[in-house]
C-alpha positions as a printed NumPy array, in Angstrom:
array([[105.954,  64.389, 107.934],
       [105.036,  66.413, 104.588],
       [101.729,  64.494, 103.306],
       [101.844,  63.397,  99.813],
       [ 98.97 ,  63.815,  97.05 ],
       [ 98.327,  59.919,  97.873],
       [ 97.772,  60.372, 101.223],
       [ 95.409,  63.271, 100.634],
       [ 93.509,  60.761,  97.978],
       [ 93.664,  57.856, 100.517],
       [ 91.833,  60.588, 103.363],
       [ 88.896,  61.618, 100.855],
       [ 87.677,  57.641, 100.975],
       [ 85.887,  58.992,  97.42 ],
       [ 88.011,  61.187,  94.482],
       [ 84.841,  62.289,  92.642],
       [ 83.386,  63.631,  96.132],
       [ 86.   ,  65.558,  97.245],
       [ 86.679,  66.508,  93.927],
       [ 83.013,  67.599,  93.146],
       [ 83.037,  69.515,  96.831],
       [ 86.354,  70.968,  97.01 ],
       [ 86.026,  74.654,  97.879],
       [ 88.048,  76.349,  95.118],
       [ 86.13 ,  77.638,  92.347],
       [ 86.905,  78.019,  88.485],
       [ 90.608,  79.579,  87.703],
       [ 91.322,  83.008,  88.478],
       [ 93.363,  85.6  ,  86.174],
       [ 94.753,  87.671,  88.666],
       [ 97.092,  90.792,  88.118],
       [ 95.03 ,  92.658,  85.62 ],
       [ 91.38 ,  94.422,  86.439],
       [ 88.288,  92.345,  85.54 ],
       [ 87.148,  95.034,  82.835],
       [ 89.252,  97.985,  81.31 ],
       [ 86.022,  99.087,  79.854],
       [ 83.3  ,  96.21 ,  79.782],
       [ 83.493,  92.82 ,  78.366],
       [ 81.382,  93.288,  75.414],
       [ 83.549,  95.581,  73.793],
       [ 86.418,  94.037,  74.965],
       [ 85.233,  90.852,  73.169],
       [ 84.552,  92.299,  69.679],
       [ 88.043,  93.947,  69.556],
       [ 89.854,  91.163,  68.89 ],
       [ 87.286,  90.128,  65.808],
       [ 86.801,  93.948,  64.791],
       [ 90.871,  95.679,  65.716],
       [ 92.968,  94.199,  68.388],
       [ 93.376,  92.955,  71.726],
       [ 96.435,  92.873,  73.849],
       [ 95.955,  90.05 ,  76.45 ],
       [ 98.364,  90.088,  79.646],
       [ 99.547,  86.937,  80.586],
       [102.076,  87.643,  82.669],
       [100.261,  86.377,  85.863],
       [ 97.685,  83.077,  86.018],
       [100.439,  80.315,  84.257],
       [103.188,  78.996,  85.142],
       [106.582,  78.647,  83.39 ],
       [108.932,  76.149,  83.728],
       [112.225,  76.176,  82.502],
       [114.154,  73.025,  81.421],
       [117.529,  72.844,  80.602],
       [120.57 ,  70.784,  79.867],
       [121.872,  68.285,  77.958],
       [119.142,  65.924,  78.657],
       [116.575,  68.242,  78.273],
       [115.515,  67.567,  74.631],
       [115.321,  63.676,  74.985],
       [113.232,  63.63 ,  78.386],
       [110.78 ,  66.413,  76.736],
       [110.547,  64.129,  73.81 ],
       [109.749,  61.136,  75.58 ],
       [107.238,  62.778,  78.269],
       [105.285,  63.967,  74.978],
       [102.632,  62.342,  72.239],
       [104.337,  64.984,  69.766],
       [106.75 ,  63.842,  67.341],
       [110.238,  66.235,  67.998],
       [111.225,  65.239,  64.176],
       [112.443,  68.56 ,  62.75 ],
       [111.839,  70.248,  66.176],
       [114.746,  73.363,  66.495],
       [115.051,  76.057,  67.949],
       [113.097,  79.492,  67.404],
       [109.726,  76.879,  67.161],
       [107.262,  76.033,  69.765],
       [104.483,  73.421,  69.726],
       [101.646,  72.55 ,  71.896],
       [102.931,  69.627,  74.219],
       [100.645,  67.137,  75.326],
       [101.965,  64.201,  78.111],
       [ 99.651,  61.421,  78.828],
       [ 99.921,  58.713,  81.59 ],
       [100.839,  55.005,  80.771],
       [ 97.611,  54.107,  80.473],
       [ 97.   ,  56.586,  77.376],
       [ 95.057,  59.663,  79.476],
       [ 95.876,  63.328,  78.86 ],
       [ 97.525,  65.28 ,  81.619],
       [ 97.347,  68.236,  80.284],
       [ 98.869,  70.488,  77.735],
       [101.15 ,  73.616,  77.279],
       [102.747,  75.552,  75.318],
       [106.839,  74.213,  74.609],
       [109.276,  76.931,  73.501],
       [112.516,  75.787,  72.135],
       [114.224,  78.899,  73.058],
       [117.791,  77.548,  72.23 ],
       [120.255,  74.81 ,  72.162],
       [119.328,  72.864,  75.473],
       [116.982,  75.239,  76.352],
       [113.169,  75.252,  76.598],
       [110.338,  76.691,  78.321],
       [107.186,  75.059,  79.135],
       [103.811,  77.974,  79.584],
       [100.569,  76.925,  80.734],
       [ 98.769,  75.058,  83.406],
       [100.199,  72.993,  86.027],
       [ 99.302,  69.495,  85.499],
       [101.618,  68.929,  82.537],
       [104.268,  71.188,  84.222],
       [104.063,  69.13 ,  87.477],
       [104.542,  65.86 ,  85.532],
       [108.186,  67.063,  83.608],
       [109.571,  68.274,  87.372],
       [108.859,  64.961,  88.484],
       [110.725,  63.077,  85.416],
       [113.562,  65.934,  85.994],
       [113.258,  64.498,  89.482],
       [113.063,  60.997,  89.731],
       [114.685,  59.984,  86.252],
       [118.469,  59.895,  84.84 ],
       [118.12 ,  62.403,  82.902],
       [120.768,  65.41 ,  82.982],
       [118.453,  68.231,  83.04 ],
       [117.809,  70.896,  85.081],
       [114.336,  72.66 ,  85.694],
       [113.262,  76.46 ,  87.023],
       [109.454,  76.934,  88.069],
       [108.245,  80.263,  87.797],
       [105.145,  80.251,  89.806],
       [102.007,  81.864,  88.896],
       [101.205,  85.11 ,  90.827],
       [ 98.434,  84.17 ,  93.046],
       [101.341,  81.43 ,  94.377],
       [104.03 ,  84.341,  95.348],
       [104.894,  87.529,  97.506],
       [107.45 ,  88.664,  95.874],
       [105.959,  90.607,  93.076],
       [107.575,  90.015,  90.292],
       [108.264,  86.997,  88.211],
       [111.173,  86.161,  85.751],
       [109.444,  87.131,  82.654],
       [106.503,  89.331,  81.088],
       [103.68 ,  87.959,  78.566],
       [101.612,  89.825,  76.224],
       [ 99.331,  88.5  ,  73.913],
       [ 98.357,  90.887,  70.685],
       [ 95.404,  89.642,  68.315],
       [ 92.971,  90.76 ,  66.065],
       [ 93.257,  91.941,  62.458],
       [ 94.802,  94.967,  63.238],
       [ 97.598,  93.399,  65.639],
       [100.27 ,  93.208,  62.514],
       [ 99.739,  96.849,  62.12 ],
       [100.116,  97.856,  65.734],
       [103.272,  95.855,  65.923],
       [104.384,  97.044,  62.898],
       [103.991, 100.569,  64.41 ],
       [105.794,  99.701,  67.258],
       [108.629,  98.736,  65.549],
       [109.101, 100.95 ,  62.8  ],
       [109.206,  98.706,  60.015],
       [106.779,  95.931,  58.882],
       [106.464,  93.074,  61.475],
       [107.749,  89.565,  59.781],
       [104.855,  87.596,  58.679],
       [105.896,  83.901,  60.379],
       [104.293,  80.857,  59.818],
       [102.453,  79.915,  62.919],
       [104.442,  78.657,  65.85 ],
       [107.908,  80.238,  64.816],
       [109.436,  82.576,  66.591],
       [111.862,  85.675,  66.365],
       [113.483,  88.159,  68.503],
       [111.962,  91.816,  67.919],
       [113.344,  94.771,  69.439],
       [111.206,  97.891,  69.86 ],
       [110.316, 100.244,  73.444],
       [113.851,  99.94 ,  73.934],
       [114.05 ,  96.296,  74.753],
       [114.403,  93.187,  72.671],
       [111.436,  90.729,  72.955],
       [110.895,  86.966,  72.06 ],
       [107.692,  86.915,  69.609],
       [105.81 ,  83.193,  68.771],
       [103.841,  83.981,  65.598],
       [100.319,  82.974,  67.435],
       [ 96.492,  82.888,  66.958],
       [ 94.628,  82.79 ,  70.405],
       [ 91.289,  84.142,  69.918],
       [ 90.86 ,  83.345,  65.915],
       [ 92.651,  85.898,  64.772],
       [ 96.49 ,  86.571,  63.77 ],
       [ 99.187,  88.312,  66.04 ],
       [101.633,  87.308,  68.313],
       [102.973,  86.254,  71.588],
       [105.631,  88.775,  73.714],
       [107.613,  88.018,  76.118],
       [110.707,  88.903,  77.619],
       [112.738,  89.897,  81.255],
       [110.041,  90.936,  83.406],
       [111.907,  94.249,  84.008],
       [111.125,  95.19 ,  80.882],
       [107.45 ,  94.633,  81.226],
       [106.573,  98.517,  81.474],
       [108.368,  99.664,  78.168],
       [107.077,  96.836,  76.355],
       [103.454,  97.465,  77.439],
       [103.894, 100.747,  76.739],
       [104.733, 101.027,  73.699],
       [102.406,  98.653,  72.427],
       [ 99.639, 100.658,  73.779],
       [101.105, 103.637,  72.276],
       [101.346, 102.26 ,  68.766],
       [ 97.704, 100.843,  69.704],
       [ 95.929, 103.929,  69.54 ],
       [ 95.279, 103.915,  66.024],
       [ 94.04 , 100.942,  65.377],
       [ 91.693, 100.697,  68.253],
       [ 93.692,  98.103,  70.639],
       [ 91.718,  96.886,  73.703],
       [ 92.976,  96.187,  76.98 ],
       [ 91.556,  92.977,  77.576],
       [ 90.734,  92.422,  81.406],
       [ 90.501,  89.281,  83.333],
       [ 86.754,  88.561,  83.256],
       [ 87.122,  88.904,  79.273],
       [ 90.118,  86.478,  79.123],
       [ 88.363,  83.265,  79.577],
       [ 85.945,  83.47 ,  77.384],
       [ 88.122,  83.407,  74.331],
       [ 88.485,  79.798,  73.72 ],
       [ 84.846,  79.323,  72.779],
       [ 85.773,  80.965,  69.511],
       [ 89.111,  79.003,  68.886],
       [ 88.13 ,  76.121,  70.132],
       [ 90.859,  74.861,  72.876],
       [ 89.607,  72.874,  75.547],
       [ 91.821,  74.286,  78.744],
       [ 90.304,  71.923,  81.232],
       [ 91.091,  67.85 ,  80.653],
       [ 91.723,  66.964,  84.595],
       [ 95.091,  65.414,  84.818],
       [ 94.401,  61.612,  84.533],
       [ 96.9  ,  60.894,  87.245],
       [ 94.636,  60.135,  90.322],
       [ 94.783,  56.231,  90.381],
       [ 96.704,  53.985,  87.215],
       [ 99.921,  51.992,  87.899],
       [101.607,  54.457,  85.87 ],
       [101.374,  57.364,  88.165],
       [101.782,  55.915,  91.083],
       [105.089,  57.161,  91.146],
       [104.231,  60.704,  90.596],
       [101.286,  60.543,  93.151],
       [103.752,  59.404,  96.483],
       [105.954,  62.538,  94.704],
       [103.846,  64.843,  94.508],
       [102.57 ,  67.176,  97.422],
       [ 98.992,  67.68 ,  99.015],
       [ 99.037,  71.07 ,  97.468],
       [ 99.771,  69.882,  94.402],
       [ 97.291,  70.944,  91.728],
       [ 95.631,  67.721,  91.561],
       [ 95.447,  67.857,  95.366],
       [ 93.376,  71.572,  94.978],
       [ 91.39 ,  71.461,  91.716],
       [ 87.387,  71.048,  91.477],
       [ 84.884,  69.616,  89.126],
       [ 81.651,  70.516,  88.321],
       [ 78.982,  69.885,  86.139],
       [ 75.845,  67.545,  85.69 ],
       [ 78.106,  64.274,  84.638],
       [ 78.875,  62.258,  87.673],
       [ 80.565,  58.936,  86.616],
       [ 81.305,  56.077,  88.917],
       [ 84.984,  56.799,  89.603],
       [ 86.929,  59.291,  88.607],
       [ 88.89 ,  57.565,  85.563],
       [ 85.18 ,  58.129,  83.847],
       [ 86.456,  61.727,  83.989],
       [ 89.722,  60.86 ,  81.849],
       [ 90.275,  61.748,  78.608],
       [ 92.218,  60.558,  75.105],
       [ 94.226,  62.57 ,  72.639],
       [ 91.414,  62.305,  70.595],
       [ 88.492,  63.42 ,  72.821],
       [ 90.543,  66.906,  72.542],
       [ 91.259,  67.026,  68.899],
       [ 94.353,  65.847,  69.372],
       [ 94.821,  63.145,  67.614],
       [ 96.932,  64.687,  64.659],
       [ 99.546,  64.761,  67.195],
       [ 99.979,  61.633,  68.536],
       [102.861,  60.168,  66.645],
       [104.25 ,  57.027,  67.021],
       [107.464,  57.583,  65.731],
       [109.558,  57.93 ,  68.897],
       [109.188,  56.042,  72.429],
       [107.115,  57.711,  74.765],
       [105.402,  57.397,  78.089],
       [101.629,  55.462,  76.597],
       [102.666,  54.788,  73.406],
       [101.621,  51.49 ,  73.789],
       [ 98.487,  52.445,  75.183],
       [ 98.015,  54.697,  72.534],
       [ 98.895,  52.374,  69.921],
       [ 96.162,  50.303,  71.052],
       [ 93.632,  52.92 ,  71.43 ],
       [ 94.333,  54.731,  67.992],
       [ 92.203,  52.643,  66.175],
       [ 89.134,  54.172,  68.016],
       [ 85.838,  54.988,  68.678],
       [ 86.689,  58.561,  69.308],
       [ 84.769,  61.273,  70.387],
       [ 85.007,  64.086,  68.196],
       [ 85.544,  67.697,  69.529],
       [ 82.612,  69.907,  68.4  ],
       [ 80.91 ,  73.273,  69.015],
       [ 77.477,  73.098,  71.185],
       [ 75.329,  76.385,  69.647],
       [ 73.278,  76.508,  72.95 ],
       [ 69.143,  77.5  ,  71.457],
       [ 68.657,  80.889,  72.775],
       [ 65.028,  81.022,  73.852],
       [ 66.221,  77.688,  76.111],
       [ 68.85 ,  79.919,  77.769],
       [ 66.757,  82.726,  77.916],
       [ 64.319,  80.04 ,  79.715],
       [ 67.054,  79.423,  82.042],
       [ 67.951,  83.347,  82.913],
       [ 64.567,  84.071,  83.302],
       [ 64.533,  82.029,  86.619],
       [ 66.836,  83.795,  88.324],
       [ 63.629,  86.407,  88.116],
       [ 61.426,  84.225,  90.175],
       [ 60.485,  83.532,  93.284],
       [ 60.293,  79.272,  93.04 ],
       [ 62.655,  76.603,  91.702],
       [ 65.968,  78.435,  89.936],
       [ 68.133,  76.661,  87.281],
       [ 72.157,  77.246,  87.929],
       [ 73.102,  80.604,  87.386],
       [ 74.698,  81.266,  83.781],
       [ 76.827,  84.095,  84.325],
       [ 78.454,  85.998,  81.619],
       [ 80.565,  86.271,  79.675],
       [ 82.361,  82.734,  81.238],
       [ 79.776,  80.567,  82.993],
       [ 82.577,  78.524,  84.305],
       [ 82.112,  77.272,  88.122],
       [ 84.612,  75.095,  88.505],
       [ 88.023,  74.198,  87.279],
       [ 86.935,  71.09 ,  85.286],
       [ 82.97 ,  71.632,  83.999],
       [ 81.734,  68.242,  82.995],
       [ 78.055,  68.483,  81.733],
       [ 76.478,  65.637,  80.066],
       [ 75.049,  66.295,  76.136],
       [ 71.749,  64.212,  75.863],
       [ 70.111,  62.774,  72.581],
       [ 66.842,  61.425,  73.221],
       [ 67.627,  61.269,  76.842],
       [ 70.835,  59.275,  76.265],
       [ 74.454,  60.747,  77.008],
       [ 76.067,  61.153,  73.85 ],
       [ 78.76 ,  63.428,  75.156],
       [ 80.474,  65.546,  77.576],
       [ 80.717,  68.952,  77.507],
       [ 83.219,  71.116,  79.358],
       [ 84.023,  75.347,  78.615],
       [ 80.738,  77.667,  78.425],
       [ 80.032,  81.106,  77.983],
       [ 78.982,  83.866,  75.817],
       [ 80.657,  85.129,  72.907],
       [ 79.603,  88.897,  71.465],
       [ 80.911,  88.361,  68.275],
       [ 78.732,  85.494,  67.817],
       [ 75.386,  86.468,  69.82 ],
       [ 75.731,  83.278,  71.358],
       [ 76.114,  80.42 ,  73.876],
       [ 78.885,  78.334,  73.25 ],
       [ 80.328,  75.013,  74.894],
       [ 83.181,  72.893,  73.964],
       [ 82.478,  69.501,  74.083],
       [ 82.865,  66.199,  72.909],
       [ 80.44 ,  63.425,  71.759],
       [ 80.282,  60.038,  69.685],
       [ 80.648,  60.469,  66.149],
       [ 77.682,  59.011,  65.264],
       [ 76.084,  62.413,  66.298],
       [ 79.297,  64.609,  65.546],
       [ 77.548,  66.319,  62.334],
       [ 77.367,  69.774,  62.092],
       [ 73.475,  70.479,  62.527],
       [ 72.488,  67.961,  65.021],
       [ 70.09 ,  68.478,  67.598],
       [ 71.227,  67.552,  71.114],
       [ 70.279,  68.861,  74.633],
       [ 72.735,  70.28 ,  77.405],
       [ 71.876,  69.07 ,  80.749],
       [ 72.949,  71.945,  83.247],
       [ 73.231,  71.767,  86.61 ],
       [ 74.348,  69.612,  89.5  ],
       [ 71.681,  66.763,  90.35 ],
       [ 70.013,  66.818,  94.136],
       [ 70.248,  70.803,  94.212],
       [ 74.669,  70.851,  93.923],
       [ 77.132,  70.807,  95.689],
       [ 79.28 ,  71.787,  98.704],
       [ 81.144,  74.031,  96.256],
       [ 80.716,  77.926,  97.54 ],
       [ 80.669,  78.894,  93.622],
       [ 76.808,  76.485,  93.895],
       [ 74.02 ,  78.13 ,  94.921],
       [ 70.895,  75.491,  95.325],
       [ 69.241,  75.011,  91.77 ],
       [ 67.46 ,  72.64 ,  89.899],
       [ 68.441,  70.575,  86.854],
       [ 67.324,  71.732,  83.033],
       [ 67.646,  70.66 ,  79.663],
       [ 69.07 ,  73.515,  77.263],
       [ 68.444,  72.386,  73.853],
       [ 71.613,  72.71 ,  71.029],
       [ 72.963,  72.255,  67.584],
       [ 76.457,  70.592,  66.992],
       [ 78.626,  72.917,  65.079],
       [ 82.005,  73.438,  63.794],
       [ 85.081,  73.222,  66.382],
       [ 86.256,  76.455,  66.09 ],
       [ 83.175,  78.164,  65.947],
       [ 84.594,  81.628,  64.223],
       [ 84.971,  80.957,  60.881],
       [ 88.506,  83.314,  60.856],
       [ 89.578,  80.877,  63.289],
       [ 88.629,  77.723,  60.991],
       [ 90.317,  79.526,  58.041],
       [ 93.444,  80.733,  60.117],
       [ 93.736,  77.426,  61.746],
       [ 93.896,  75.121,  58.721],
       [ 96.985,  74.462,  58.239],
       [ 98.179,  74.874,  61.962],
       [ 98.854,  74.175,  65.182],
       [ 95.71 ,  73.78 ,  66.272],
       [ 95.528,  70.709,  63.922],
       [ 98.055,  69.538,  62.515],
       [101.791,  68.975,  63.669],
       [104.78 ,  66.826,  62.546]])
């Protein structure tokens, strides 16, 4: 009999332990070399000229069709669909009955009854198993990340070009001045001898766009974009570079799906499988609560809040509705002191007591890093991504705290490390707890990505 993520849950006797031991490390981005050249300079491209990203390998797609397809994506969703059409795409966030986040991706409206949903697989999971178990007429395609498949190939190719020379480099490409959309529209460009689906996009702070298109015409398409690259100084970007560009931009990748216990997923837990992702994920970090819903997370832990609208029926509204009122934790930029990290580093140089390794330029070590952020000793906060960003000269988390200590300038303490020397995790070496001492600042950090982002996705949606 095929076990079911409940019965794996019901084994572990304890979420958080198994969770906090499981033996899979942070995400991988497969397909692509670590470093075309080395990180650093792979980093300041897509501040200084542009990157091109390849994405064609570590998410998953899932296509959903049919007549259905708009009203069960609608009600699966916080976002309003009010104006929604095709040729736009919006950030889609599902939460569980009880008002938790599952995740988010990225929603294409590629046509009439016709979307695709890009990202991790938490929020993908939950839509096949409302395509599944509901009445809706729709029908859904996974297209399974790489590391998941022998085949080698998948149905579609997808390129990411930013920095402030991407528009020119496209433009190059294509012979004629690339159209300037507003963010989140799309078009259909046609240049290396195949037409290609573009999402006006801002990844790492800066402007450009999202390719995709049939994955047999991934070689042309790369190709010619590195072609009309080469005067503008485009970047490969490798994978070891990849993950470290949300500490600029100031997306959160890692909420853990809140679906591990909650009468509203119940459902969805005797459905899903024991290799689910929920079933495979870790968590790390120096926050242990007392069970795992201390690990959940609102809209508005992750900034957003601006798109929770309660104009439409939705799974959690309710919850929602009752939650909306707050507290909330505000989503903020930890500036980690550098002397205090340096403090840290310098261990690793020693023959006694170490602190946890802080490798660069992601210092990731788990799927779902949950530190605790400390004022005067008390937890004010969680943090969650960390790394090092070039541009900046900097240590960077993404975290959340109370607003009473939200402000831009105040002084908090990181606590890194896993108490009583880690955990079973391969990806912890023994180590000892330390304070890192660090100023709140702005959520997103880069100030192009604060001025690119006002009026955007990344805050504000209909």
């Amino acid at each position: 009999m095929t076990q079911s993520l409940q019965d794996v849950l019901d084994a572990s006797g304890d979420i958080v332990e198994m969770l906090r031991n499981a033996q899979v490390g942070p995400n991988v981005y497969p397909g692509v070399p670590a470093e075309y050249s080395n990180w650093r300079t792979e980093q300041q491209a897509w501040a200084k000229t542009a990157v091109l990203f390849n994405q064609s390998y570590h998410m998953v797609d899932l296509e959903v069709s049919g007549p259905d397809a708009f009203a069960m994506l609608n009600y699966l969703g916080i976002n309003s669909f009010k104006g929604f059409v095709p040729d736009r795409a919006k950030q889609f966030v599902p939460c569980t009955a009880e008002g938790y986040v599952i995740g988010d991706v990225i929603l294409f409206y590629l046509g009439e009854n016709l979307f695709n949903l890009v990202g991790r697989a938490p929020a993908i999971e939950w839509v096949e198993y409302h395509a599944a178990t509901g009445k809706w007429d729709v029908k859904v395609e996974r297209d399974e990340r790489w590391a998941m498949r022998t085949d080698g190939k998948r149905k579609n190719y997808r390129f990411q070009l930013q920095g402030p020379n991407a528009m020119a480099v496209l433009s190059k490409a294509l012979g004629y001045d690339a159209p300037d959309l507003k963010f989140f529209h799309m078009t259909t460009l046609e240049f290396g001898g195949a037409k290609v689906r573009a999402l006006r996009h801002g990844m790492a702070g800066q402007p450009g766009y999202e390719l995709f298109g049939p994955w047999e015409d991934y070689a042309a398409v790369h190709g010619a974009l590195v072609e009309a690259g080469k005067d503008y100084g485009l970047t490969l970007c490798g994978g070891r570079t990849y993950s470290s560009n949300t500490l600029e931009s100031g997306w959160i990748p890692s909420p853990l799906p809140a679906t591990y216990t909650g009468e509203g997923s119940k459902g969805f837990r005797a459905w899903a499988s024991a290799n689910s992702y929920e079933a495979k994920c870790s968590i790390g970090g120096s926050y242990i609560p007392d069970s795992i819903e201390g690990y959940y997370l609102t809209p508005w832990d992750l900034g957003y809040g601006p798109f929770v609208k309660f104009d439409h029926d939705f799974i959690g509204r309710e919850a929602l509705e009752a939650k909306a009122a707050g507290p909330h934790r505000r989503k903020v930029t930890l500036a980690l002191d550098n002397e205090d990290v340096m403090r840290v580093q310098s261990s690793a140089l020693s023959k006694g007591e170490r602190a946890k390794f802080m490798e660069y330029p992601s210092a990731v070590y788990a799927m779902h890093p949950f530190d605790q952020v400390l004022l005067d000793g008390k937890m004010v906060g969680l943090s969650t991504w960390i790394g090092y960003t070039a541009n900046e000269g900097k240590f960077l988390t993404l975290a959340m705290v109370d607003e009473s200590v939200a402000t831009p300038g105040t002084q908090v303490t990181l606590l890194w490390g896993e108490p009583d020397g880690g955990t079973r995790k391969p990806t912890v070496e023994r180590h000892v707890q330390t304070e890192i001492k660090a100023v709140i600042a702005s959520v997103p950090y880069s100030e192009v990505a604060r001025d690119a982002y006002a009026d955007s996705w990344r805050n504000r949606q209909a």
